[in-house]
Amino acid sequence: AQYWAWKNADADYYGFFHYRRYLSFAKEQFDADPFGEVHAPCNDDAALQKYGIDEARIRETVAKYDLVVPQEGGFPARGLTLYRQYCIAPVHHKRDLDFVLNVLREDYPAMYPYAKRYLRRKKGYFCNMFIMKKALFEEYSAWLFSILKKHEDAVDIANYSEQAMRVHGFLAERLCGIF
């Protein structure tokens, strides 16, 4: 969806939510899950109203910022860094994250130290949720898809489980936080 929007949609802002996870624009605070998002059981008018998801509130909020992201989430109670959590999760393969780190080191050397620092953190930004101004979205998408394309071309995922085949989305989560 992000690639399609990058190549086909013309907007001032681009935003992505994830399944039944939302960025909240409501005045009241809600408890976030460990990943920093709020959840609703289904995508209906009640959920949209609860989280203040209407055009006026969203426009009011995004006009103030270049980038809107969910609260940080993570695994600090378990003592896991973002890197370690990725590496030990049953559906992930450590080599995939190491591959994109190598791409960053080679193609974006100025960003590589920040990537290493980010992945040593115990909290980060998950689920590829954001709203970005057009220029930032275009910069981010060009960067992100250049990295993911190298992974797609070089790494054989034919023997991955159905869930693990979502590797590019999982890598994009980490890369979004790095960016």
CSV table of N, CA and C in Angstrom, one decimal:
chain,number,residue,atom,x,y,z
A,1,ALA,N,0.8,-1.2,0.0
A,1,ALA,CA,0.0,0.0,0.0
A,1,ALA,C,0.9,1.3,0.0
A,2,GLN,N,1.9,1.2,0.8
A,2,GLN,CA,2.8,2.4,0.8
A,2,GLN,C,3.5,2.6,-0.5
A,3,TYR,N,4.0,1.6,-1.1
A,3,TYR,CA,4.6,1.7,-2.4
A,3,TYR,C,3.6,2.3,-3.4
A,4,TRP,N,2.4,1.7,-3.4
A,4,TRP,CA,1.4,2.2,-4.4
A,4,TRP,C,1.1,3.7,-4.1
A,5,ALA,N,1.0,4.1,-2.9
A,5,ALA,CA,0.7,5.5,-2.6
A,5,ALA,C,1.8,6.4,-3.0
A,6,TRP,N,3.0,5.9,-2.8
A,6,TRP,CA,4.2,6.7,-3.2
A,6,TRP,C,4.3,6.9,-4.7
A,7,LYS,N,3.9,5.9,-5.5
A,7,LYS,CA,4.0,6.0,-6.9
A,7,LYS,C,2.7,6.5,-7.6
A,8,ASN,N,1.6,6.5,-6.9
A,8,ASN,CA,0.3,6.8,-7.6
A,8,ASN,C,-0.5,7.9,-7.0
A,9,ALA,N,-0.4,8.2,-5.7
A,9,ALA,CA,-1.2,9.2,-5.1
A,9,ALA,C,-0.6,10.5,-4.9
A,10,ASP,N,-1.3,11.5,-5.1
A,10,ASP,CA,-0.8,12.9,-4.9
A,10,ASP,C,-1.5,13.5,-3.7
A,11,ALA,N,-0.9,13.7,-2.6
A,11,ALA,CA,-1.5,14.3,-1.4
A,11,ALA,C,-0.5,15.2,-0.7
A,12,ASP,N,-1.0,16.0,0.2
A,12,ASP,CA,-0.1,16.8,1.0
A,12,ASP,C,0.5,16.0,2.2
A,13,TYR,N,-0.3,15.0,2.6
A,13,TYR,CA,0.2,14.1,3.7
A,13,TYR,C,-0.2,12.7,3.3
A,14,TYR,N,0.6,11.8,3.8
A,14,TYR,CA,0.4,10.3,3.6
A,14,TYR,C,0.4,9.7,5.0
A,15,GLY,N,-0.6,8.8,5.2
A,15,GLY,CA,-0.7,8.2,6.5
A,15,GLY,C,-1.1,6.8,6.4
A,16,PHE,N,-0.6,6.0,7.4
A,16,PHE,CA,-0.9,4.6,7.4
A,16,PHE,C,-1.2,4.1,8.8
A,17,PHE,N,-2.3,3.4,9.0
A,17,PHE,CA,-2.6,2.7,10.2
A,17,PHE,C,-2.4,1.3,9.9
A,18,HIS,N,-2.8,0.4,10.9
A,18,HIS,CA,-2.4,-1.0,10.7
A,18,HIS,C,-3.5,-1.9,11.4
A,19,TYR,N,-4.2,-2.6,10.5
A,19,TYR,CA,-5.3,-3.5,11.0
A,19,TYR,C,-6.3,-2.7,11.8
A,20,ARG,N,-6.5,-3.1,13.1
A,20,ARG,CA,-7.4,-2.3,14.0
A,20,ARG,C,-6.6,-1.5,15.0
A,21,ARG,N,-5.4,-1.1,14.6
A,21,ARG,CA,-4.6,-0.2,15.5
A,21,ARG,C,-4.7,1.2,14.9
A,22,TYR,N,-4.7,2.1,15.8
A,22,TYR,CA,-5.0,3.5,15.4
A,22,TYR,C,-4.0,4.5,16.1
A,23,LEU,N,-3.8,5.6,15.4
A,23,LEU,CA,-3.2,6.7,16.0
A,23,LEU,C,-4.4,7.5,16.6
A,24,SER,N,-4.4,7.9,17.8
A,24,SER,CA,-5.5,8.5,18.5
A,24,SER,C,-5.4,10.1,18.3
A,25,PHE,N,-6.5,10.7,17.9
A,25,PHE,CA,-6.5,12.1,17.8
A,25,PHE,C,-7.5,12.7,18.9
A,26,ALA,N,-8.0,11.8,19.8
A,26,ALA,CA,-8.9,12.2,20.8
A,26,ALA,C,-8.2,13.1,21.8
A,27,LYS,N,-9.0,13.9,22.5
A,27,LYS,CA,-8.4,14.7,23.6
A,27,LYS,C,-7.9,13.9,24.8
A,28,GLU,N,-8.7,12.8,25.1
A,28,GLU,CA,-8.3,12.0,26.2
A,28,GLU,C,-7.2,11.0,25.9
A,29,GLN,N,-6.5,10.6,26.9
A,29,GLN,CA,-5.4,9.6,26.7
A,29,GLN,C,-5.9,8.2,26.9
A,30,PHE,N,-5.4,7.3,26.1
A,30,PHE,CA,-5.8,5.9,26.2
A,30,PHE,C,-4.5,5.1,26.5
A,31,ASP,N,-4.6,4.0,27.2
A,31,ASP,CA,-3.5,3.2,27.5
A,31,ASP,C,-3.1,2.5,26.2
A,32,ALA,N,-1.9,2.6,25.9
A,32,ALA,CA,-1.3,1.9,24.6
A,32,ALA,C,-0.9,0.5,25.0
A,33,ASP,N,-0.9,-0.3,24.0
A,33,ASP,CA,-0.4,-1.7,24.1
A,33,ASP,C,1.2,-1.6,24.1
A,34,PRO,N,1.8,-2.8,24.3
A,34,PRO,CA,3.3,-2.8,24.4
A,34,PRO,C,4.0,-2.2,23.1
A,35,PHE,N,3.2,-2.2,22.0
A,35,PHE,CA,3.8,-1.6,20.8
A,35,PHE,C,3.5,-0.1,20.6
A,36,GLY,N,2.8,0.5,21.5
A,36,GLY,CA,2.6,1.9,21.5
A,36,GLY,C,1.3,2.3,20.8
A,37,GLU,N,0.4,1.4,20.4
A,37,GLU,CA,-0.8,1.7,19.7
A,37,GLU,C,-2.0,1.5,20.6
A,38,VAL,N,-3.1,2.1,20.2
A,38,VAL,CA,-4.4,1.8,20.8
A,38,VAL,C,-5.2,0.9,19.8
A,39,HIS,N,-6.0,0.0,20.3
A,39,HIS,CA,-6.7,-1.0,19.5
A,39,HIS,C,-8.2,-0.8,19.6
A,40,ALA,N,-8.9,-1.3,18.6
A,40,ALA,CA,-10.4,-1.4,18.6
A,40,ALA,C,-10.7,-2.8,18.1
A,41,PRO,N,-11.8,-3.3,18.6
A,41,PRO,CA,-12.2,-4.7,18.1
A,41,PRO,C,-12.5,-4.8,16.6
A,42,CYS,N,-13.0,-3.6,16.1
A,42,CYS,CA,-13.3,-3.6,14.7
A,42,CYS,C,-13.3,-2.2,14.1
A,43,ASN,N,-13.2,-2.1,12.8
A,43,ASN,CA,-13.2,-0.8,12.2
A,43,ASN,C,-14.6,-0.3,12.0
A,44,ASP,N,-15.1,0.4,12.9
A,44,ASP,CA,-16.5,0.9,12.8
A,44,ASP,C,-16.6,2.4,13.2
A,45,ASP,N,-17.7,3.0,13.1
A,45,ASP,CA,-17.9,4.4,13.5
A,45,ASP,C,-17.6,4.6,15.0
A,46,ALA,N,-17.9,3.6,15.8
A,46,ALA,CA,-17.6,3.8,17.3
A,46,ALA,C,-16.1,3.9,17.5
A,47,ALA,N,-15.3,3.1,16.8
A,47,ALA,CA,-13.9,3.2,17.0
A,47,ALA,C,-13.4,4.5,16.5
A,48,LEU,N,-13.9,5.0,15.3
A,48,LEU,CA,-13.4,6.2,14.8
A,48,LEU,C,-13.8,7.4,15.7
A,49,GLN,N,-14.9,7.4,16.3
A,49,GLN,CA,-15.4,8.4,17.2
A,49,GLN,C,-14.5,8.4,18.5
A,50,LYS,N,-14.3,7.2,19.0
A,50,LYS,CA,-13.6,7.1,20.3
A,50,LYS,C,-12.2,7.7,20.1
A,51,TYR,N,-11.5,7.4,19.0
A,51,TYR,CA,-10.1,7.9,18.8
A,51,TYR,C,-10.0,9.2,18.1
A,52,GLY,N,-11.1,9.9,17.9
A,52,GLY,CA,-11.1,11.2,17.3
A,52,GLY,C,-10.7,11.2,15.9
A,53,ILE,N,-11.0,10.2,15.2
A,53,ILE,CA,-10.6,10.1,13.8
A,53,ILE,C,-11.6,10.7,12.9
A,54,ASP,N,-11.5,12.0,12.7
A,54,ASP,CA,-12.3,12.7,11.8
A,54,ASP,C,-11.4,13.7,11.1
A,55,GLU,N,-11.9,14.2,9.9
A,55,GLU,CA,-11.1,15.0,9.1
A,55,GLU,C,-10.6,16.3,9.8
A,56,ALA,N,-11.5,16.9,10.5
A,56,ALA,CA,-11.1,18.2,11.2
A,56,ALA,C,-10.0,18.0,12.2
A,57,ARG,N,-10.1,17.0,13.1
A,57,ARG,CA,-9.1,16.7,14.1
A,57,ARG,C,-7.8,16.3,13.5
A,58,ILE,N,-7.9,15.5,12.5
A,58,ILE,CA,-6.6,15.0,11.9
A,58,ILE,C,-5.9,16.2,11.2
A,59,ARG,N,-6.7,17.0,10.5
A,59,ARG,CA,-6.1,18.2,9.8
A,59,ARG,C,-5.4,19.1,10.8
A,60,GLU,N,-6.1,19.4,11.9
A,60,GLU,CA,-5.6,20.2,13.0
A,60,GLU,C,-4.3,19.7,13.5
A,61,THR,N,-4.2,18.4,13.7
A,61,THR,CA,-3.0,17.8,14.3
A,61,THR,C,-1.9,17.8,13.3
A,62,VAL,N,-2.1,17.3,12.1
A,62,VAL,CA,-1.0,17.2,11.2
A,62,VAL,C,-0.4,18.5,10.7
A,63,ALA,N,-1.3,19.5,10.7
A,63,ALA,CA,-0.8,20.8,10.3
A,63,ALA,C,0.4,21.3,11.1
A,64,LYS,N,0.5,20.8,12.3
A,64,LYS,CA,1.5,21.3,13.3
A,64,LYS,C,2.8,20.5,13.1
A,65,TYR,N,2.8,19.4,12.4
A,65,TYR,CA,4.0,18.5,12.4
A,65,TYR,C,4.3,18.1,11.0
A,66,ASP,N,5.6,17.7,10.8
A,66,ASP,CA,6.0,17.0,9.6
A,66,ASP,C,5.8,15.5,9.7
A,67,LEU,N,5.7,15.0,10.9
A,67,LEU,CA,5.6,13.6,11.1
A,67,LEU,C,4.8,13.3,12.4
A,68,VAL,N,3.9,12.4,12.3
A,68,VAL,CA,3.1,11.9,13.5
A,68,VAL,C,3.3,10.4,13.5
A,69,VAL,N,3.7,9.9,14.7
A,69,VAL,CA,3.9,8.5,14.9
A,69,VAL,C,3.2,8.1,16.2
A,70,PRO,N,3.0,6.8,16.4
A,70,PRO,CA,2.4,6.3,17.7
A,70,PRO,C,3.5,6.5,18.8
A,71,GLN,N,3.0,6.3,20.1
A,71,GLN,CA,3.9,6.3,21.2
A,71,GLN,C,4.9,5.2,21.0
A,72,GLU,N,6.0,5.3,21.6
A,72,GLU,CA,7.0,4.2,21.5
A,72,GLU,C,6.5,3.0,22.3
A,73,GLY,N,6.8,1.9,21.8
A,73,GLY,CA,6.5,0.6,22.5
A,73,GLY,C,7.7,-0.3,22.5
A,74,GLY,N,7.6,-1.4,23.1
A,74,GLY,CA,8.8,-2.3,23.1
A,74,GLY,C,8.7,-3.3,24.3
A,75,PHE,N,9.8,-3.7,24.6
A,75,PHE,CA,10.0,-4.9,25.6
A,75,PHE,C,10.9,-4.6,26.7
A,76,PRO,N,10.9,-3.4,27.3
A,76,PRO,CA,11.8,-3.1,28.4
A,76,PRO,C,11.7,-4.0,29.6
A,77,ALA,N,10.5,-4.4,29.9
A,77,ALA,CA,10.4,-5.3,31.1
A,77,ALA,C,11.1,-6.7,30.8
A,78,ARG,N,11.2,-7.1,29.6
A,78,ARG,CA,11.8,-8.3,29.3
A,78,ARG,C,13.3,-8.1,29.0
A,79,GLY,N,13.8,-6.8,29.0
A,79,GLY,CA,15.2,-6.5,28.8
A,79,GLY,C,15.6,-6.7,27.4
A,80,LEU,N,14.7,-6.7,26.4
A,80,LEU,CA,15.1,-7.0,25.0
A,80,LEU,C,15.3,-5.7,24.3
A,81,THR,N,16.4,-5.6,23.5
A,81,THR,CA,16.6,-4.5,22.6
A,81,THR,C,15.7,-4.8,21.4
A,82,LEU,N,15.6,-3.8,20.6
A,82,LEU,CA,14.8,-3.9,19.3
A,82,LEU,C,15.5,-4.9,18.4
A,83,TYR,N,16.8,-4.9,18.4
A,83,TYR,CA,17.6,-5.9,17.6
A,83,TYR,C,17.4,-7.3,18.1
A,84,ARG,N,17.6,-7.5,19.4
A,84,ARG,CA,17.4,-8.9,20.0
A,84,ARG,C,16.0,-9.4,19.8
A,85,GLN,N,15.0,-8.6,20.1
A,85,GLN,CA,13.6,-9.0,19.9
A,85,GLN,C,13.4,-9.5,18.5
A,86,TYR,N,13.9,-8.8,17.5
A,86,TYR,CA,13.7,-9.2,16.1
A,86,TYR,C,14.4,-10.6,15.9
A,87,CYS,N,15.6,-10.7,16.4
A,87,CYS,CA,16.5,-11.9,16.2
A,87,CYS,C,15.9,-13.2,16.8
A,88,ILE,N,15.2,-13.0,17.9
A,88,ILE,CA,14.7,-14.2,18.6
A,88,ILE,C,13.2,-14.5,18.3
A,89,ALA,N,12.5,-13.6,17.7
A,89,ALA,CA,11.1,-13.8,17.4
A,89,ALA,C,11.0,-15.0,16.4
A,90,PRO,N,10.0,-15.9,16.7
A,90,PRO,CA,9.9,-17.1,15.9
A,90,PRO,C,9.7,-16.9,14.4
A,91,VAL,N,9.1,-15.8,14.0
A,91,VAL,CA,8.8,-15.6,12.6
A,91,VAL,C,9.8,-14.8,11.9
A,92,HIS,N,10.9,-14.3,12.6
A,92,HIS,CA,11.9,-13.5,12.0
A,92,HIS,C,13.2,-14.4,11.8
A,93,HIS,N,14.0,-13.8,10.9
A,93,HIS,CA,15.3,-14.4,10.6
A,93,HIS,C,16.4,-13.3,10.8
A,94,LYS,N,17.3,-13.6,11.7
A,94,LYS,CA,18.3,-12.6,12.1
A,94,LYS,C,19.1,-12.1,10.8
A,95,ARG,N,19.3,-13.0,9.9
A,95,ARG,CA,20.1,-12.7,8.7
A,95,ARG,C,19.4,-11.6,7.9
A,96,ASP,N,18.1,-11.5,8.0
A,96,ASP,CA,17.4,-10.4,7.2
A,96,ASP,C,17.7,-9.0,7.8
A,97,LEU,N,17.6,-8.9,9.1
A,97,LEU,CA,17.9,-7.6,9.7
A,97,LEU,C,19.4,-7.3,9.5
A,98,ASP,N,20.3,-8.3,9.7
A,98,ASP,CA,21.7,-8.1,9.4
A,98,ASP,C,21.9,-7.6,8.0
A,99,PHE,N,21.2,-8.2,7.1
A,99,PHE,CA,21.4,-7.8,5.7
A,99,PHE,C,21.0,-6.3,5.5
A,100,VAL,N,19.9,-5.9,6.0
A,100,VAL,CA,19.5,-4.5,5.8
A,100,VAL,C,20.5,-3.5,6.5
A,101,LEU,N,21.0,-4.0,7.7
A,101,LEU,CA,22.1,-3.2,8.3
A,101,LEU,C,23.3,-3.0,7.5
A,102,ASN,N,23.7,-4.1,6.8
A,102,ASN,CA,24.8,-4.0,5.8
A,102,ASN,C,24.5,-3.1,4.7
A,103,VAL,N,23.3,-3.1,4.2
A,103,VAL,CA,22.9,-2.2,3.1
A,103,VAL,C,23.0,-0.7,3.6
A,104,LEU,N,22.5,-0.5,4.8
A,104,LEU,CA,22.7,0.8,5.4
A,104,LEU,C,24.1,1.2,5.5
A,105,ARG,N,25.0,0.3,6.0
A,105,ARG,CA,26.4,0.7,6.2
A,105,ARG,C,27.0,1.0,4.8
A,106,GLU,N,26.7,0.3,3.8
A,106,GLU,CA,27.3,0.5,2.5
A,106,GLU,C,26.6,1.7,1.7
A,107,ASP,N,25.3,1.8,1.7
A,107,ASP,CA,24.6,2.8,0.9
A,107,ASP,C,24.3,4.1,1.6
A,108,TYR,N,24.2,4.0,2.9
A,108,TYR,CA,23.8,5.2,3.7
A,108,TYR,C,24.7,5.2,4.9
A,109,PRO,N,26.0,5.4,4.7
A,109,PRO,CA,27.0,5.3,5.8
A,109,PRO,C,26.7,6.3,6.9
A,110,ALA,N,26.2,7.5,6.6
A,110,ALA,CA,25.9,8.5,7.6
A,110,ALA,C,24.8,8.1,8.5
A,111,MET,N,23.9,7.2,8.0
A,111,MET,CA,22.8,6.8,8.8
A,111,MET,C,23.1,5.5,9.6
A,112,TYR,N,24.1,4.8,9.3
A,112,TYR,CA,24.4,3.5,9.9
A,112,TYR,C,24.6,3.6,11.4
A,113,PRO,N,25.4,4.6,11.9
A,113,PRO,CA,25.5,4.7,13.4
A,113,PRO,C,24.2,4.9,14.1
A,114,TYR,N,23.3,5.6,13.5
A,114,TYR,CA,22.0,5.9,14.1
A,114,TYR,C,21.2,4.6,14.1
A,115,ALA,N,21.3,3.8,13.0
A,115,ALA,CA,20.6,2.6,13.0
A,115,ALA,C,21.1,1.6,14.1
A,116,LYS,N,22.4,1.5,14.3
A,116,LYS,CA,22.9,0.7,15.3
A,116,LYS,C,22.4,1.2,16.7
A,117,ARG,N,22.4,2.5,16.9
A,117,ARG,CA,22.0,3.0,18.2
A,117,ARG,C,20.5,2.8,18.4
A,118,TYR,N,19.7,3.0,17.4
A,118,TYR,CA,18.3,2.7,17.5
A,118,TYR,C,18.0,1.3,17.9
A,119,LEU,N,18.6,0.3,17.2
A,119,LEU,CA,18.4,-1.1,17.5
A,119,LEU,C,18.9,-1.6,18.8
A,120,ARG,N,19.7,-0.8,19.5
A,120,ARG,CA,20.2,-1.1,20.8
A,120,ARG,C,19.2,-0.6,21.9
A,121,ARG,N,18.2,0.2,21.5
A,121,ARG,CA,17.2,0.7,22.4
A,121,ARG,C,16.2,-0.4,22.7
A,122,LYS,N,15.5,-0.2,23.8
A,122,LYS,CA,14.5,-1.2,24.3
A,122,LYS,C,13.1,-0.7,23.9
A,123,LYS,N,12.9,0.5,23.3
A,123,LYS,CA,11.7,1.0,22.9
A,123,LYS,C,11.8,1.5,21.5
A,124,GLY,N,10.8,1.4,20.7
A,124,GLY,CA,10.8,1.9,19.3
A,124,GLY,C,9.4,2.1,18.7
A,125,TYR,N,9.4,2.3,17.4
A,125,TYR,CA,8.1,2.5,16.7
A,125,TYR,C,7.8,1.3,15.9
A,126,PHE,N,6.6,0.8,16.1
A,126,PHE,CA,6.2,-0.5,15.5
A,126,PHE,C,5.0,-0.3,14.5
A,127,CYS,N,4.8,-1.3,13.7
A,127,CYS,CA,3.6,-1.4,12.9
A,127,CYS,C,3.5,-0.5,11.7
A,128,ASN,N,4.6,0.2,11.4
A,128,ASN,CA,4.6,1.0,10.2
A,128,ASN,C,3.4,2.0,10.2
A,129,MET,N,3.2,2.6,11.4
A,129,MET,CA,2.1,3.6,11.5
A,129,MET,C,2.7,5.0,11.5
A,130,PHE,N,2.2,5.9,10.7
A,130,PHE,CA,2.7,7.2,10.6
A,130,PHE,C,1.8,8.1,9.8
A,131,ILE,N,2.0,9.4,9.9
A,131,ILE,CA,1.5,10.4,9.0
A,131,ILE,C,2.6,11.3,8.7
A,132,MET,N,2.9,11.5,7.4
A,132,MET,CA,4.1,12.4,7.0
A,132,MET,C,3.7,13.4,6.0
A,133,LYS,N,4.3,14.5,6.0
A,133,LYS,CA,4.2,15.5,4.9
A,133,LYS,C,4.8,14.9,3.7
A,134,LYS,N,4.3,15.3,2.5
A,134,LYS,CA,4.6,14.8,1.2
A,134,LYS,C,6.1,14.7,1.0
A,135,ALA,N,6.8,15.7,1.2
A,135,ALA,CA,8.3,15.7,0.9
A,135,ALA,C,9.0,14.6,1.8
A,136,LEU,N,8.6,14.6,3.0
A,136,LEU,CA,9.2,13.6,3.9
A,136,LEU,C,8.8,12.2,3.5
A,137,PHE,N,7.6,12.0,3.2
A,137,PHE,CA,7.1,10.7,2.7
A,137,PHE,C,7.9,10.2,1.5
A,138,GLU,N,8.1,11.1,0.5
A,138,GLU,CA,8.8,10.8,-0.7
A,138,GLU,C,10.2,10.4,-0.4
A,139,GLU,N,10.9,11.2,0.5
A,139,GLU,CA,12.2,10.9,0.9
A,139,GLU,C,12.3,9.5,1.6
A,140,TYR,N,11.4,9.3,2.5
A,140,TYR,CA,11.4,8.1,3.3
A,140,TYR,C,11.1,6.9,2.4
A,141,SER,N,10.1,7.0,1.5
A,141,SER,CA,9.8,5.9,0.6
A,141,SER,C,10.9,5.5,-0.3
A,142,ALA,N,11.6,6.5,-0.9
A,142,ALA,CA,12.8,6.2,-1.8
A,142,ALA,C,13.8,5.5,-1.0
A,143,TRP,N,14.1,5.9,0.2
A,143,TRP,CA,15.1,5.3,1.0
A,143,TRP,C,14.7,3.9,1.4
A,144,LEU,N,13.5,3.7,1.9
A,144,LEU,CA,13.0,2.4,2.4
A,144,LEU,C,13.0,1.4,1.3
A,145,PHE,N,12.4,1.8,0.1
A,145,PHE,CA,12.2,0.8,-0.9
A,145,PHE,C,13.6,0.5,-1.6
A,146,SER,N,14.5,1.4,-1.6
A,146,SER,CA,15.8,1.0,-2.1
A,146,SER,C,16.5,-0.1,-1.3
A,147,ILE,N,16.3,0.0,0.0
A,147,ILE,CA,16.8,-1.0,0.9
A,147,ILE,C,16.1,-2.3,0.8
A,148,LEU,N,14.8,-2.3,0.8
A,148,LEU,CA,14.0,-3.5,0.7
A,148,LEU,C,14.2,-4.2,-0.6
A,149,LYS,N,14.3,-3.4,-1.7
A,149,LYS,CA,14.6,-4.0,-3.0
A,149,LYS,C,15.8,-4.8,-3.0
A,150,LYS,N,16.9,-4.3,-2.4
A,150,LYS,CA,18.2,-5.1,-2.4
A,150,LYS,C,18.0,-6.4,-1.6
A,151,HIS,N,17.2,-6.3,-0.5
A,151,HIS,CA,16.9,-7.6,0.2
A,151,HIS,C,16.1,-8.5,-0.6
A,152,GLU,N,15.1,-8.0,-1.2
A,152,GLU,CA,14.2,-8.9,-2.1
A,152,GLU,C,15.0,-9.6,-3.2
A,153,ASP,N,15.9,-8.8,-3.8
A,153,ASP,CA,16.7,-9.4,-4.9
A,153,ASP,C,17.8,-10.4,-4.4
A,154,ALA,N,18.3,-10.3,-3.2
A,154,ALA,CA,19.4,-11.1,-2.8
A,154,ALA,C,19.0,-12.2,-1.9
A,155,VAL,N,17.9,-12.2,-1.2
A,155,VAL,CA,17.6,-13.2,-0.1
A,155,VAL,C,16.5,-14.0,-0.6
A,156,ASP,N,16.7,-15.3,-0.6
A,156,ASP,CA,15.7,-16.3,-1.0
A,156,ASP,C,14.8,-16.6,0.3
A,157,ILE,N,13.5,-16.3,0.1
A,157,ILE,CA,12.6,-16.5,1.2
A,157,ILE,C,11.6,-17.6,0.9
A,158,ALA,N,11.9,-18.4,-0.1
A,158,ALA,CA,11.0,-19.5,-0.6
A,158,ALA,C,10.6,-20.5,0.5
A,159,ASN,N,11.6,-20.7,1.4
A,159,ASN,CA,11.3,-21.7,2.5
A,159,ASN,C,10.8,-21.1,3.8
A,160,TYR,N,10.5,-19.8,3.8
A,160,TYR,CA,10.0,-19.2,5.0
A,160,TYR,C,8.6,-19.6,5.2
A,161,SER,N,8.2,-19.6,6.5
A,161,SER,CA,6.8,-19.8,6.8
A,161,SER,C,5.9,-18.7,6.2
A,162,GLU,N,4.6,-19.0,6.1
A,162,GLU,CA,3.7,-18.0,5.6
A,162,GLU,C,3.8,-16.6,6.3
A,163,GLN,N,3.9,-16.7,7.6
A,163,GLN,CA,4.1,-15.5,8.5
A,163,GLN,C,5.4,-14.8,8.2
A,164,ALA,N,6.5,-15.6,8.1
A,164,ALA,CA,7.8,-15.1,7.9
A,164,ALA,C,8.0,-14.5,6.6
A,165,MET,N,7.2,-14.9,5.6
A,165,MET,CA,7.2,-14.3,4.3
A,165,MET,C,6.8,-12.8,4.3
A,166,ARG,N,6.3,-12.4,5.4
A,166,ARG,CA,6.0,-10.9,5.5
A,166,ARG,C,7.2,-10.1,5.9
A,167,VAL,N,8.4,-10.7,5.7
A,167,VAL,CA,9.6,-10.2,6.1
A,167,VAL,C,9.8,-8.7,5.7
A,168,HIS,N,9.4,-8.3,4.6
A,168,HIS,CA,9.6,-6.9,4.2
A,168,HIS,C,8.8,-5.9,5.0
A,169,GLY,N,7.7,-6.3,5.4
A,169,GLY,CA,6.9,-5.5,6.4
A,169,GLY,C,7.6,-5.5,7.7
A,170,PHE,N,8.1,-6.6,8.2
A,170,PHE,CA,8.8,-6.6,9.5
A,170,PHE,C,10.0,-5.8,9.5
A,171,LEU,N,10.8,-5.9,8.4
A,171,LEU,CA,12.0,-5.0,8.2
A,171,LEU,C,11.6,-3.6,8.1
A,172,ALA,N,10.5,-3.3,7.4
A,172,ALA,CA,10.1,-1.9,7.3
A,172,ALA,C,9.8,-1.3,8.7
A,173,GLU,N,9.2,-2.1,9.6
A,173,GLU,CA,9.0,-1.6,10.9
A,173,GLU,C,10.2,-1.0,11.6
A,174,ARG,N,11.3,-1.8,11.5
A,174,ARG,CA,12.6,-1.4,12.1
A,174,ARG,C,13.1,-0.2,11.3
A,175,LEU,N,13.0,-0.3,10.0
A,175,LEU,CA,13.6,0.8,9.2
A,175,LEU,C,12.8,2.1,9.4
A,176,CYS,N,11.5,2.0,9.6
A,176,CYS,CA,10.7,3.2,9.9
A,176,CYS,C,11.3,4.0,11.1
A,177,GLY,N,11.5,3.2,12.2
A,177,GLY,CA,12.0,3.8,13.4
A,177,GLY,C,13.4,4.4,13.2
A,178,ILE,N,14.2,3.7,12.4
A,178,ILE,CA,15.6,4.2,12.2
A,178,ILE,C,15.5,5.5,11.4
A,179,PHE,N,14.6,5.6,10.4
A,179,PHE,CA,14.5,6.8,9.6
A,179,PHE,C,14.1,8.0,10.5
